[in-house]
Amino acid sequence: MTSFAEAADGTDGTEPAEEIRAIPVRHPGRWAASAVVLVLVAMLAHSLVSDSTYQWGVFGQYFTSAVILQGLVLTIELTIIAMAIGIVLGVVAAVMRLSPNPVVSGAGWVYVWFFRGTPVLVQLLFWYNISALYPRLSLGIPFGPDFVHGNVNPIITAFTAAILGLGLNEGAYMSEIVRAGLLSVDHGQTEAAQALGMTRGLALRRIVLPQAMRVIIPPTGNETIGMLKTTSLASTIALSELLRATQNIYSRTYQTIPLLIVASVWYITLTSVLSIGQYYLERYFARGSARTLPPTPLKRLRQSLITFHAPRPVIGPSLAPPTNGSRR
Amino acid sequence: MSRDNGLARPGTAMVRAERVHKSFGRAQVLRGIDLEVGRGEVMCIIGPSGSGKSTFLRCVNHLEKIDAGRLWVNGELVGYRQHAGKLYELRDREICAKRAQIGMVFQHFNLFPHMTALGNVIEAPVRVLKEDKTTAAQRGRTLLERVGLGDWCGAYPRQLSGGQQQRVAIARALAMRPKLMLFDEPTSALDPELVGEVLDVMRDLAATGMTMVVVTHEMGFAREAGDTLVFMDGGTIIEAGHPRNVITSPQHPRTQAFLSKVL
């Protein structure tokens, strides 16, 4: 603490300023709050260990069992496919809503209005039972002869119904997210692109969308995490995803709590992985938005380890341009 | 409205405007603009804010549609095709192809922030003109060197000063090998000490024989580098002529009043 004053005193002849020696403010409230939290944590930990209804043995037995892992794979598949459909539909609907053509923008609006306005569970049940409404599917001239036709029932399995329901519903939400992202990009960017001779589509793809991504990605990560959990609704249409797989087991064995914990731990593991992915994706699209990007947690950890072993300043990787050019 | 500058002959002019009108809703921004910019000519447009200078510039590359009158660039109508006495709107693609031949530099630079300086410069040559990426990059580096930024190819716009950003923007426009360059108040958003570096680049460009239309408040630049000076107010051209004549002996009282404030 006194080294700075001594150094200043030693290097030049000026008289050192008087150091500040103040008594720090006490925070008794923090100590009290910490004590309460610690007691609560201890109580929870105690109950986790001592309470026999948790049945950790059963948890261990089923956590990596084949049936659960199959359900897990199905949940991941559903999430990826439904999100992919949602993102594509979202971009399409957002671009439609920003179209100067009133019919196209109106169609985009109606899509969002309908699929955002009805519960996703109802949509899932609807798609699962769609064959009752449209038993036959045919390809041909509208109001004219058909060329190909088939029954809807074998096409709409629980899996396709789940994908349609989740994907179409997600598209409606994603379109609002994408639209907000597109609107967040300064109009000058479109103008500059147009002045360079770019078409509307090219300017959207190369200039506006990449910049909109910074606004689009955080809520999309949110949506993906939400989707992962929403896939559990597909258990209602007899699809053996993660939740249904656990339900199938505990309806036989009556070990409800440990199996629900199995599902919960898997869900939280997957959402954690998604959060990490989102962090790096955000970093990628933040390039150019800050002069230098902050180091990632991993880099920071590595740096602190290096500084721990060899106490010397570590210069983090930066995006700074070569310094031989004079900055006027 | 006087035009005593006889440098350009009709038909060979790079830009030709005849009674160009433009309104935004009720506000009439341009009320009959007649002017000609000859090939290789540097025209500076000055005037108070709201006089329609920038709007006219934006009409030249069809970022704004004109309501009445005729506007030609390089002998071709802007935004329309005339056939058998009728006007046909051009398709999006045709308009884009024409814009690709006109460079534009904006007041707020409008560089693409997610691309490096070099990325900004080669984007349109590669995507619009379908140039080979390596040759475009080579030429892009040469252009950035030409504006004094050879060492900054890999820098993102946000890492550059305003003056540097504007010079990248000029290099970006030049990368399209334009026949005509439009400058919309290129130095108005810059700190006073950074104005000079951008004007130097523009002076060099003028010396190469590039046709330029410059909306500006830099009277020094207009006097030295300009062939013609146009004073606009209220959507019309009040006075036009050789910069030295207009600046030293303005004929119209409104020009006199404006110049007395800015000089």
Coordinates of C-alpha atoms in Angstrom, one line a residue:
Chain A
M1 CA 0.0 0.0 0.0
T2 CA 2.8 2.4 0.8
S3 CA 5.0 1.3 -2.1
F4 CA 3.4 3.7 -4.5
A5 CA 4.1 6.7 -2.2
E6 CA 7.7 5.5 -1.6
A7 CA 8.3 5.0 -5.3
A8 CA 7.0 8.5 -6.0
D9 CA 9.2 9.8 -3.3
G10 CA 12.2 7.9 -4.5
T11 CA 12.1 8.6 -8.2
D12 CA 11.6 12.3 -8.1
G13 CA 12.2 15.0 -5.5
T14 CA 8.6 16.1 -5.1
E15 CA 7.1 15.7 -1.6
P16 CA 4.7 12.8 -1.5
A17 CA 1.0 13.5 -1.0
E18 CA -0.5 12.2 2.2
E19 CA -1.9 8.8 1.7
I20 CA -5.6 8.2 2.4
R21 CA -6.0 6.0 5.5
A22 CA -9.8 5.8 6.0
I23 CA -11.8 3.2 8.0
P24 CA -14.0 1.4 5.4
V25 CA -17.8 1.5 5.7
R26 CA -19.0 -1.6 7.6
H27 CA -21.8 -3.7 6.0
P28 CA -23.5 -5.6 8.8
G29 CA -26.5 -6.3 6.5
R30 CA -24.3 -8.3 4.2
W31 CA -23.1 -10.5 7.0
A32 CA -26.6 -11.2 8.1
A33 CA -27.8 -11.9 4.6
S34 CA -24.9 -14.3 4.0
A35 CA -25.7 -16.1 7.2
V36 CA -29.3 -16.6 6.2
V37 CA -28.3 -17.9 2.7
L38 CA -25.7 -20.2 4.1
V39 CA -28.2 -21.8 6.5
L40 CA -30.8 -22.3 3.7
V41 CA -28.2 -23.9 1.5
A42 CA -27.1 -26.2 4.3
M43 CA -30.7 -27.2 4.9
L44 CA -31.2 -28.0 1.2
A45 CA -28.0 -29.9 1.0
H46 CA -28.9 -31.9 4.1
S47 CA -32.3 -32.8 2.7
L48 CA -30.8 -33.8 -0.6
V49 CA -28.5 -36.2 1.1
S50 CA -30.6 -37.5 4.0
D51 CA -34.1 -37.5 2.5
S52 CA -34.8 -41.0 1.2
T53 CA -37.6 -39.9 -1.3
Y54 CA -34.9 -38.5 -3.6
Q55 CA -33.7 -42.1 -4.2
W56 CA -30.4 -41.1 -5.7
G57 CA -29.7 -44.7 -6.5
V58 CA -32.8 -44.8 -8.8
F59 CA -31.5 -41.5 -10.4
G60 CA -28.2 -43.1 -11.1
Q61 CA -29.8 -46.2 -12.5
Y62 CA -31.9 -44.3 -15.0
F63 CA -29.8 -41.2 -15.8
T64 CA -27.9 -42.9 -18.7
S65 CA -30.4 -45.7 -19.4
A66 CA -31.1 -46.4 -23.1
V67 CA -34.8 -45.3 -22.9
I68 CA -33.9 -41.9 -21.4
L69 CA -31.0 -41.4 -23.9
Q70 CA -33.4 -42.2 -26.8
G71 CA -35.8 -39.6 -25.4
L72 CA -33.0 -37.2 -25.0
V73 CA -31.9 -37.6 -28.7
L74 CA -35.5 -37.1 -29.8
T75 CA -35.8 -33.9 -27.7
I76 CA -32.6 -32.6 -29.3
E77 CA -33.8 -33.5 -32.8
L78 CA -37.1 -31.8 -32.2
T79 CA -35.4 -28.7 -30.9
I80 CA -33.0 -28.4 -33.8
I81 CA -35.6 -29.1 -36.5
A82 CA -38.3 -26.9 -35.0
M83 CA -35.8 -24.1 -34.4
A84 CA -34.5 -24.4 -38.0
I85 CA -38.0 -24.2 -39.3
G86 CA -38.8 -21.3 -36.9
I87 CA -35.7 -19.3 -38.0
V88 CA -36.3 -19.7 -41.7
L89 CA -40.0 -18.9 -41.4
G90 CA -39.2 -16.0 -39.1
V91 CA -36.8 -14.4 -41.6
V92 CA -39.3 -15.0 -44.4
A93 CA -42.2 -13.5 -42.4
A94 CA -40.1 -10.6 -41.2
V95 CA -39.0 -9.7 -44.7
M96 CA -42.6 -10.1 -45.9
R97 CA -43.8 -7.7 -43.2
L98 CA -41.3 -5.1 -44.3
S99 CA -42.3 -5.5 -47.9
P100 CA -43.7 -2.5 -49.8
N101 CA -46.3 -4.9 -51.3
P102 CA -49.5 -4.6 -49.0
V103 CA -50.7 -8.2 -49.8
V104 CA -47.3 -9.7 -48.9
S105 CA -46.9 -7.7 -45.7
G106 CA -50.5 -8.4 -44.8
A107 CA -50.0 -12.1 -45.3
G108 CA -46.9 -11.9 -43.0
W109 CA -49.0 -10.1 -40.4
V110 CA -51.8 -12.7 -40.5
Y111 CA -49.3 -15.5 -40.1
V112 CA -47.8 -13.9 -37.0
W113 CA -51.3 -13.0 -35.6
F114 CA -52.6 -16.5 -35.9
F115 CA -49.7 -18.6 -34.7
R116 CA -48.8 -16.2 -31.9
G117 CA -52.4 -15.9 -30.9
T118 CA -53.1 -19.6 -30.2
P119 CA -51.5 -21.7 -27.5
V120 CA -48.7 -24.0 -28.8
L121 CA -50.3 -27.0 -27.0
V122 CA -53.5 -26.4 -28.9
Q123 CA -51.6 -26.2 -32.2
L124 CA -49.8 -29.5 -31.4
L125 CA -53.1 -31.2 -30.8
F126 CA -54.5 -29.7 -34.0
W127 CA -51.7 -30.9 -36.2
Y128 CA -51.8 -34.3 -34.6
N129 CA -55.5 -34.6 -35.5
I130 CA -55.3 -32.7 -38.8
S131 CA -56.4 -35.8 -40.7
A132 CA -59.8 -35.4 -39.2
L133 CA -60.0 -32.0 -41.0
Y134 CA -58.2 -32.8 -44.2
P135 CA -58.1 -36.5 -44.6
R136 CA -56.7 -36.4 -48.1
L137 CA -53.7 -34.4 -49.5
S138 CA -53.5 -33.9 -53.3
L139 CA -51.3 -32.1 -55.8
G140 CA -53.0 -30.7 -58.9
I141 CA -54.6 -27.6 -60.4
P142 CA -56.6 -25.6 -57.8
F143 CA -60.3 -26.5 -58.1
G144 CA -59.3 -28.7 -61.0
P145 CA -58.0 -32.2 -61.5
D146 CA -55.5 -33.8 -59.1
F147 CA -52.3 -35.4 -60.2
V148 CA -51.1 -37.0 -57.0
H149 CA -53.0 -37.7 -53.9
G150 CA -52.6 -39.5 -50.6
N151 CA -54.0 -40.0 -47.2
V152 CA -52.9 -37.5 -44.5
N153 CA -53.0 -39.9 -41.6
P154 CA -49.8 -41.9 -42.4
I155 CA -47.9 -38.6 -43.2
I156 CA -48.8 -36.8 -40.0
T157 CA -47.1 -38.9 -37.4
A158 CA -46.6 -37.7 -33.8
F159 CA -43.1 -36.5 -34.9
T160 CA -44.2 -34.5 -38.0
A161 CA -47.2 -33.1 -36.0
A162 CA -44.8 -31.9 -33.3
I163 CA -42.3 -30.4 -35.8
L164 CA -45.1 -28.6 -37.6
G165 CA -46.7 -27.3 -34.4
L166 CA -43.5 -26.2 -32.7
G167 CA -41.9 -24.9 -35.9
L168 CA -44.8 -22.8 -37.2
N169 CA -45.4 -21.4 -33.7
E170 CA -41.7 -20.5 -33.3
G171 CA -41.6 -18.9 -36.8
A172 CA -44.2 -16.4 -35.6
Y173 CA -42.1 -15.4 -32.6
M174 CA -38.9 -15.4 -34.6
S175 CA -40.3 -13.1 -37.2
E176 CA -40.9 -10.4 -34.6
I177 CA -37.3 -10.9 -33.3
V178 CA -35.9 -10.7 -36.9
R179 CA -38.0 -7.7 -37.7
A180 CA -36.8 -5.8 -34.7
G181 CA -33.2 -6.7 -35.7
L182 CA -33.7 -5.5 -39.3
L183 CA -35.2 -2.2 -38.0
S184 CA -32.3 -1.7 -35.6
V185 CA -29.8 -1.3 -38.5
D186 CA -29.3 2.3 -39.5
H187 CA -31.0 3.2 -42.8
G188 CA -27.7 4.8 -44.0
Q189 CA -26.3 1.3 -44.3
T190 CA -29.0 0.4 -46.9
E191 CA -28.4 3.6 -48.7
A192 CA -24.7 3.1 -48.9
A193 CA -25.3 -0.4 -50.2
Q194 CA -27.7 0.9 -52.8
A195 CA -25.4 3.7 -53.8
L196 CA -22.8 1.0 -54.5
G197 CA -25.2 -0.7 -56.9
M198 CA -26.4 -3.5 -54.7
T199 CA -29.9 -4.9 -55.2
R200 CA -32.3 -5.0 -52.2
G201 CA -31.7 -8.7 -51.7
L202 CA -28.0 -8.4 -51.8
A203 CA -28.0 -5.5 -49.4
L204 CA -30.2 -7.4 -47.0
R205 CA -28.1 -10.5 -47.1
R206 CA -24.6 -8.9 -47.0
I207 CA -25.1 -5.7 -45.2
V208 CA -28.3 -5.5 -43.1
L209 CA -28.8 -9.1 -41.8
P210 CA -25.2 -9.5 -40.5
Q211 CA -25.6 -6.3 -38.5
A212 CA -29.1 -7.2 -37.4
M213 CA -27.7 -10.5 -36.0
R214 CA -26.3 -8.7 -33.0
V215 CA -29.8 -7.8 -32.0
I216 CA -31.3 -11.1 -33.2
I217 CA -29.0 -13.6 -31.5
P218 CA -29.6 -13.0 -27.8
P219 CA -33.4 -13.4 -28.0
T220 CA -32.9 -16.3 -30.4
G221 CA -30.8 -18.0 -27.8
N222 CA -33.6 -17.4 -25.4
E223 CA -36.0 -18.9 -27.9
T224 CA -33.8 -22.0 -28.4
I225 CA -33.7 -22.6 -24.7
G226 CA -37.4 -22.1 -24.5
M227 CA -37.9 -24.5 -27.4
L228 CA -35.8 -27.2 -25.7
K229 CA -38.2 -27.0 -22.8
T230 CA -41.4 -26.6 -24.9
T231 CA -40.6 -29.9 -26.7
S232 CA -41.8 -31.5 -23.5
L233 CA -45.4 -30.6 -24.6
A234 CA -45.0 -33.1 -27.4
S235 CA -45.3 -35.8 -24.6
T236 CA -49.1 -35.0 -24.9
I237 CA -49.2 -36.4 -28.4
A238 CA -47.6 -39.7 -27.5
L239 CA -44.1 -38.8 -28.7
S240 CA -41.4 -40.4 -26.5
E241 CA -39.2 -37.4 -26.0
L242 CA -37.3 -36.9 -22.7
L243 CA -40.3 -36.1 -20.5
R244 CA -42.5 -38.9 -22.0
A245 CA -39.6 -41.4 -21.6
T246 CA -39.4 -40.6 -17.9
Q247 CA -43.2 -40.7 -17.5
N248 CA -43.3 -44.1 -19.2
I249 CA -40.9 -45.4 -16.5
Y250 CA -42.4 -43.9 -13.4
S251 CA -45.9 -44.8 -14.4
R252 CA -44.6 -48.4 -14.1
T253 CA -42.3 -48.1 -11.1
Y254 CA -44.0 -45.2 -9.2
Q255 CA -40.6 -43.6 -8.7
T256 CA -41.9 -40.2 -9.8
I257 CA -39.5 -37.9 -8.0
P258 CA -36.1 -39.4 -9.0
L259 CA -37.3 -39.7 -12.6
L260 CA -38.5 -36.1 -12.8
I261 CA -35.0 -35.2 -11.5
V262 CA -33.4 -37.2 -14.3
A263 CA -35.4 -35.2 -16.8
S264 CA -34.7 -31.9 -15.1
V265 CA -30.9 -32.5 -14.9
W266 CA -30.8 -33.4 -18.6
Y267 CA -32.8 -30.3 -19.5
I268 CA -30.6 -28.0 -17.4
T269 CA -27.5 -29.6 -18.8
L270 CA -28.6 -29.0 -22.4
T271 CA -29.7 -25.4 -21.7
S272 CA -26.3 -24.7 -20.1
V273 CA -24.6 -26.0 -23.2
L274 CA -26.8 -23.8 -25.3
S275 CA -26.0 -20.7 -23.2
I276 CA -22.3 -21.3 -23.8
G277 CA -22.8 -21.6 -27.5
Q278 CA -24.9 -18.4 -27.5
Y279 CA -22.0 -16.6 -25.8
Y280 CA -19.5 -17.5 -28.5
L281 CA -22.0 -16.8 -31.3
E282 CA -22.6 -13.3 -29.8
R283 CA -18.9 -12.7 -29.7
Y284 CA -18.6 -13.6 -33.4
F285 CA -21.2 -11.2 -34.5
A286 CA -19.9 -8.4 -32.2
R287 CA -16.8 -8.1 -34.3
G288 CA -16.4 -4.5 -35.5
S289 CA -18.8 -3.3 -32.9
A290 CA -16.2 -2.6 -30.2
R291 CA -12.7 -1.6 -30.7
T292 CA -11.5 -4.7 -28.9
L293 CA -13.5 -7.7 -27.7
P294 CA -13.3 -8.6 -24.0
P295 CA -11.5 -11.9 -23.4
T296 CA -13.7 -15.0 -23.0
P297 CA -14.0 -16.6 -19.5
L298 CA -11.7 -19.4 -20.7
K299 CA -9.0 -16.9 -21.9
R300 CA -9.4 -15.0 -18.6
L301 CA -8.9 -18.2 -16.7
R302 CA -5.9 -19.1 -18.7
Q303 CA -4.5 -15.6 -18.2
S304 CA -5.0 -15.7 -14.5
L305 CA -3.2 -19.0 -14.3
I306 CA -0.3 -17.7 -16.3
T307 CA -0.1 -14.6 -14.2
F308 CA -0.3 -16.8 -11.1
H309 CA 2.8 -18.7 -12.2
A310 CA 4.8 -15.9 -13.7
P311 CA 3.7 -12.5 -12.5
R312 CA 4.2 -10.4 -15.6
P313 CA 1.6 -8.4 -17.6
V314 CA -0.1 -10.5 -20.2
I315 CA -1.3 -8.7 -23.3
G316 CA -4.5 -10.2 -24.4
P317 CA -5.2 -10.9 -28.1
S318 CA -6.8 -7.8 -29.6
L319 CA -8.2 -6.7 -32.9
A320 CA -6.1 -3.6 -33.0
P321 CA -4.5 -2.8 -36.3
P322 CA -0.8 -2.7 -36.7
T323 CA 0.7 0.2 -34.9
N324 CA 3.3 1.2 -37.4
G325 CA 0.7 3.3 -39.3
S326 CA 0.4 6.8 -37.8
R327 CA -3.1 7.5 -36.6
R328 CA -3.8 11.0 -37.5
Chain B
M1 CA -31.3 31.8 -62.3
S2 CA -28.2 32.5 -64.2
R3 CA -25.7 30.0 -65.7
D4 CA -22.8 31.8 -67.2
N5 CA -20.5 28.8 -67.1
G6 CA -20.2 27.5 -70.7
L7 CA -17.8 24.6 -70.0
A8 CA -20.2 21.8 -70.9
R9 CA -22.0 21.5 -74.2
P10 CA -25.5 19.9 -74.0
G11 CA -25.5 16.2 -74.8
T12 CA -21.9 15.6 -73.7
A13 CA -22.6 16.6 -70.1
M14 CA -22.1 14.1 -67.3
V15 CA -25.1 15.4 -65.4
R16 CA -27.9 17.4 -67.0
A17 CA -30.9 18.6 -65.1
E18 CA -33.9 20.3 -66.6
R19 CA -36.6 21.8 -64.4
V20 CA -36.2 19.1 -61.7
H21 CA -38.9 19.2 -59.1
K22 CA -39.2 17.1 -55.9
S23 CA -41.5 17.3 -52.9
F24 CA -41.7 15.4 -49.7
G25 CA -45.4 15.5 -48.9
R26 CA -46.4 19.1 -48.9
A27 CA -42.8 20.4 -48.7
Q28 CA -41.4 21.4 -52.0
V29 CA -37.7 20.7 -51.8
L30 CA -36.6 21.2 -55.4
R31 CA -38.5 23.8 -57.5
G32 CA -37.0 23.6 -61.0
I33 CA -33.3 22.9 -61.0
D34 CA -31.5 23.4 -64.3
L35 CA -27.8 22.6 -64.4
E36 CA -25.1 20.8 -66.3
V37 CA -21.9 19.2 -65.1
G38 CA -19.4 18.7 -67.8
R39 CA -17.0 15.7 -68.0
G40 CA -14.1 16.2 -65.7
E41 CA -15.8 19.2 -64.1
V42 CA -15.8 19.7 -60.3
M43 CA -19.0 21.4 -59.2
C44 CA -19.5 22.6 -55.7
I45 CA -23.0 23.2 -54.4
I46 CA -23.4 25.5 -51.4
G47 CA -26.4 26.9 -49.6
P48 CA -28.2 27.1 -46.3
S49 CA -29.6 23.8 -44.8
G50 CA -32.9 22.8 -46.3
S51 CA -32.1 24.4 -49.6
G52 CA -32.3 21.1 -51.4
K53 CA -28.6 20.5 -52.1
S54 CA -28.5 17.0 -50.6
T55 CA -31.8 16.1 -52.1
F56 CA -30.7 17.0 -55.6
L57 CA -27.5 14.9 -55.1
R58 CA -29.6 12.0 -54.0
C59 CA -31.8 12.4 -57.1
V60 CA -28.8 12.1 -59.3
N61 CA -28.3 8.4 -58.3
H62 CA -32.0 7.8 -57.9
L63 CA -31.9 7.4 -54.2
E64 CA -34.8 9.8 -54.5
K65 CA -37.3 9.9 -57.3
I66 CA -37.9 13.2 -59.0
D67 CA -41.5 14.3 -59.4
A68 CA -41.2 16.5 -62.5
G69 CA -38.5 17.6 -65.0
R70 CA -35.8 15.5 -66.6
L71 CA -32.5 14.3 -65.2
W72 CA -29.7 12.7 -67.3
V73 CA -26.5 11.1 -66.2
N74 CA -24.0 10.3 -68.9
G75 CA -26.6 11.0 -71.5
E76 CA -29.1 8.5 -70.1
L77 CA -32.3 9.3 -68.2
V78 CA -32.1 8.6 -64.5
G79 CA -34.6 5.9 -63.4
Y80 CA -36.5 5.8 -66.6
R81 CA -36.3 4.6 -70.2
Q82 CA -37.9 6.7 -73.0
H83 CA -39.4 4.7 -75.8
A84 CA -41.8 5.9 -78.5
G85 CA -42.5 9.1 -76.5
K86 CA -43.4 7.2 -73.3
L87 CA -41.5 6.9 -70.1
Y88 CA -41.0 3.4 -68.6
E89 CA -39.7 2.9 -65.1
L90 CA -36.5 1.0 -64.9
R91 CA -36.4 -2.3 -63.1
D92 CA -34.5 -2.6 -59.8
R93 CA -31.6 -4.4 -61.5
E94 CA -31.2 -1.7 -64.2
I95 CA -31.3 1.1 -61.6
C96 CA -28.6 -0.8 -59.6
A97 CA -26.4 -1.2 -62.6
K98 CA -26.6 2.5 -63.2
R99 CA -25.9 3.4 -59.6
A100 CA -22.8 1.1 -59.7
Q101 CA -21.3 3.7 -62.1
I102 CA -21.8 6.6 -59.7
G103 CA -19.8 6.8 -56.5
M104 CA -21.4 8.4 -53.5
V105 CA -19.8 9.6 -50.3
F106 CA -22.0 10.4 -47.3
Q107 CA -21.9 12.9 -44.5
H108 CA -21.9 10.1 -41.9
F109 CA -19.5 7.8 -43.9
N110 CA -22.0 4.9 -43.7
L111 CA -19.1 2.3 -43.7
F112 CA -20.2 -1.2 -43.1
P113 CA -19.2 -1.7 -39.4
H114 CA -19.0 -5.5 -39.6
M115 CA -16.3 -5.5 -42.3
T116 CA -12.7 -4.3 -42.2
A117 CA -11.6 -1.3 -44.3
L118 CA -10.5 -3.6 -47.1
G119 CA -13.7 -5.6 -46.7
N120 CA -15.7 -2.4 -47.2
V121 CA -13.7 -1.5 -50.3
I122 CA -13.9 -4.9 -52.1
E123 CA -17.5 -5.8 -51.1
A124 CA -19.3 -4.2 -54.1
P125 CA -16.6 -5.0 -56.7
V126 CA -16.8 -8.7 -55.7
R127 CA -20.6 -8.9 -55.2
V128 CA -21.9 -6.4 -57.8
L129 CA -19.2 -6.4 -60.5
K130 CA -18.3 -10.1 -59.8
E131 CA -14.6 -9.3 -59.8
D132 CA -12.2 -11.9 -58.7
K133 CA -11.6 -11.7 -54.9
T134 CA -7.8 -11.6 -55.0
T135 CA -7.5 -9.0 -57.7
A136 CA -10.2 -6.9 -56.0
A137 CA -8.2 -7.2 -52.8
Q138 CA -5.1 -6.1 -54.6
R139 CA -6.8 -3.1 -56.1
G140 CA -8.5 -2.4 -52.8
R141 CA -5.1 -2.2 -51.1
T142 CA -3.8 0.1 -53.7
L143 CA -6.8 2.4 -53.3
L144 CA -6.4 2.4 -49.5
E145 CA -2.8 3.3 -50.0
R146 CA -3.9 6.1 -52.3
V147 CA -6.0 7.6 -49.6
G148 CA -3.2 7.2 -47.1
L149 CA -4.5 4.1 -45.3
G150 CA -2.3 1.4 -46.6
D151 CA -1.5 0.2 -43.1
W152 CA -5.2 0.0 -42.0
C153 CA -6.6 -2.6 -44.4
G154 CA -7.5 -4.9 -41.5
A155 CA -9.0 -2.3 -39.2
Y156 CA -12.7 -2.1 -38.5
P157 CA -14.4 1.2 -39.0
R158 CA -14.9 1.8 -35.3
Q159 CA -11.1 1.6 -34.8
L160 CA -10.6 4.5 -37.2
S161 CA -11.0 8.2 -36.7
G162 CA -13.7 10.1 -38.6
G163 CA -11.3 11.4 -41.2
Q164 CA -9.9 7.9 -41.8
Q165 CA -13.4 6.5 -42.1
Q166 CA -14.3 9.1 -44.7
R167 CA -11.2 8.3 -46.7
V168 CA -12.1 4.6 -46.6
A169 CA -15.6 5.6 -47.8
I170 CA -14.0 7.5 -50.7
A171 CA -11.8 4.4 -51.5
R172 CA -14.9 2.2 -51.4
A173 CA -16.7 4.4 -53.9
L174 CA -13.6 4.6 -56.2
A175 CA -13.3 0.8 -56.2
M176 CA -16.4 0.7 -58.5
R177 CA -14.5 2.7 -61.1
P178 CA -17.2 5.4 -61.1
K179 CA -17.7 7.9 -63.9
L180 CA -19.1 10.4 -61.5
M181 CA -18.5 11.0 -57.8
L182 CA -21.1 12.6 -55.6
F183 CA -20.1 14.0 -52.2
D184 CA -22.8 14.8 -49.7
E185 CA -21.2 17.2 -47.1
P186 CA -18.2 14.8 -46.8
T187 CA -16.5 16.9 -44.0
S188 CA -19.5 18.2 -42.0
A189 CA -19.4 15.4 -39.5
L190 CA -15.6 15.7 -38.9
D191 CA -13.6 17.4 -36.2
P192 CA -12.1 20.6 -37.7
E193 CA -8.6 19.1 -37.5
L194 CA -9.6 16.1 -39.6
V195 CA -11.3 18.0 -42.4
G196 CA -8.0 18.7 -44.2
E197 CA -7.0 15.1 -44.7
V198 CA -10.3 14.4 -46.5
L199 CA -10.2 17.5 -48.6
D200 CA -6.6 16.6 -49.6
V201 CA -7.9 13.3 -51.0
M202 CA -10.7 15.0 -52.8
R203 CA -8.3 17.5 -54.3
D204 CA -6.1 14.7 -55.6
L205 CA -9.1 13.1 -57.0
A206 CA -10.2 16.3 -58.8
A207 CA -6.7 16.6 -60.2
T208 CA -7.1 13.2 -61.9
G209 CA -10.0 14.5 -64.0
M210 CA -12.8 12.8 -62.1
T211 CA -16.2 14.4 -62.5
M212 CA -17.4 15.5 -59.1
V213 CA -20.5 17.1 -57.6
V214 CA -19.7 18.2 -54.1
V215 CA -22.2 19.6 -51.6
T216 CA -20.1 21.4 -49.1
H217 CA -19.5 24.2 -46.7
E218 CA -15.8 24.3 -47.4
M219 CA -15.4 27.6 -49.3
G220 CA -11.6 27.1 -49.5
F221 CA -12.1 23.8 -51.3
A222 CA -14.7 25.3 -53.6
R223 CA -12.5 28.1 -54.5
E224 CA -9.3 26.1 -55.2
A225 CA -10.6 22.8 -56.5
G226 CA -14.0 23.7 -58.0
D227 CA -14.6 24.6 -61.6
T228 CA -18.2 25.8 -60.9
L229 CA -19.9 27.0 -57.7
V230 CA -23.6 26.8 -57.4
F231 CA -25.5 28.6 -54.7
M232 CA -28.9 27.1 -53.9
D233 CA -31.7 28.4 -51.7
G234 CA -35.3 27.4 -51.3
G235 CA -35.0 24.6 -53.8
T236 CA -33.8 26.8 -56.7
I237 CA -30.4 27.8 -58.0
I238 CA -29.8 31.4 -57.1
E239 CA -26.5 31.9 -58.6
A240 CA -23.8 29.8 -60.4
G241 CA -20.5 30.6 -62.0
H242 CA -16.8 30.3 -61.6
P243 CA -16.1 29.9 -57.8
R244 CA -13.8 33.0 -57.6
N245 CA -16.5 35.2 -59.3
V246 CA -19.3 33.9 -57.1
I247 CA -17.3 34.2 -53.9
T248 CA -15.7 37.5 -54.5
S249 CA -18.5 39.3 -56.3
P250 CA -21.8 37.6 -55.8
Q251 CA -24.5 39.2 -57.9
H252 CA -27.7 38.2 -56.0
P253 CA -28.4 39.7 -52.6
R254 CA -29.3 36.3 -51.1
T255 CA -25.9 34.9 -52.1
Q256 CA -24.3 38.0 -50.7
A257 CA -26.1 37.5 -47.4
F258 CA -25.2 33.8 -47.2
L259 CA -21.5 34.3 -48.1
S260 CA -21.2 37.1 -45.6
K261 CA -22.2 34.6 -42.9
V262 CA -20.0 31.7 -43.9
L263 CA -16.8 33.5 -45.0

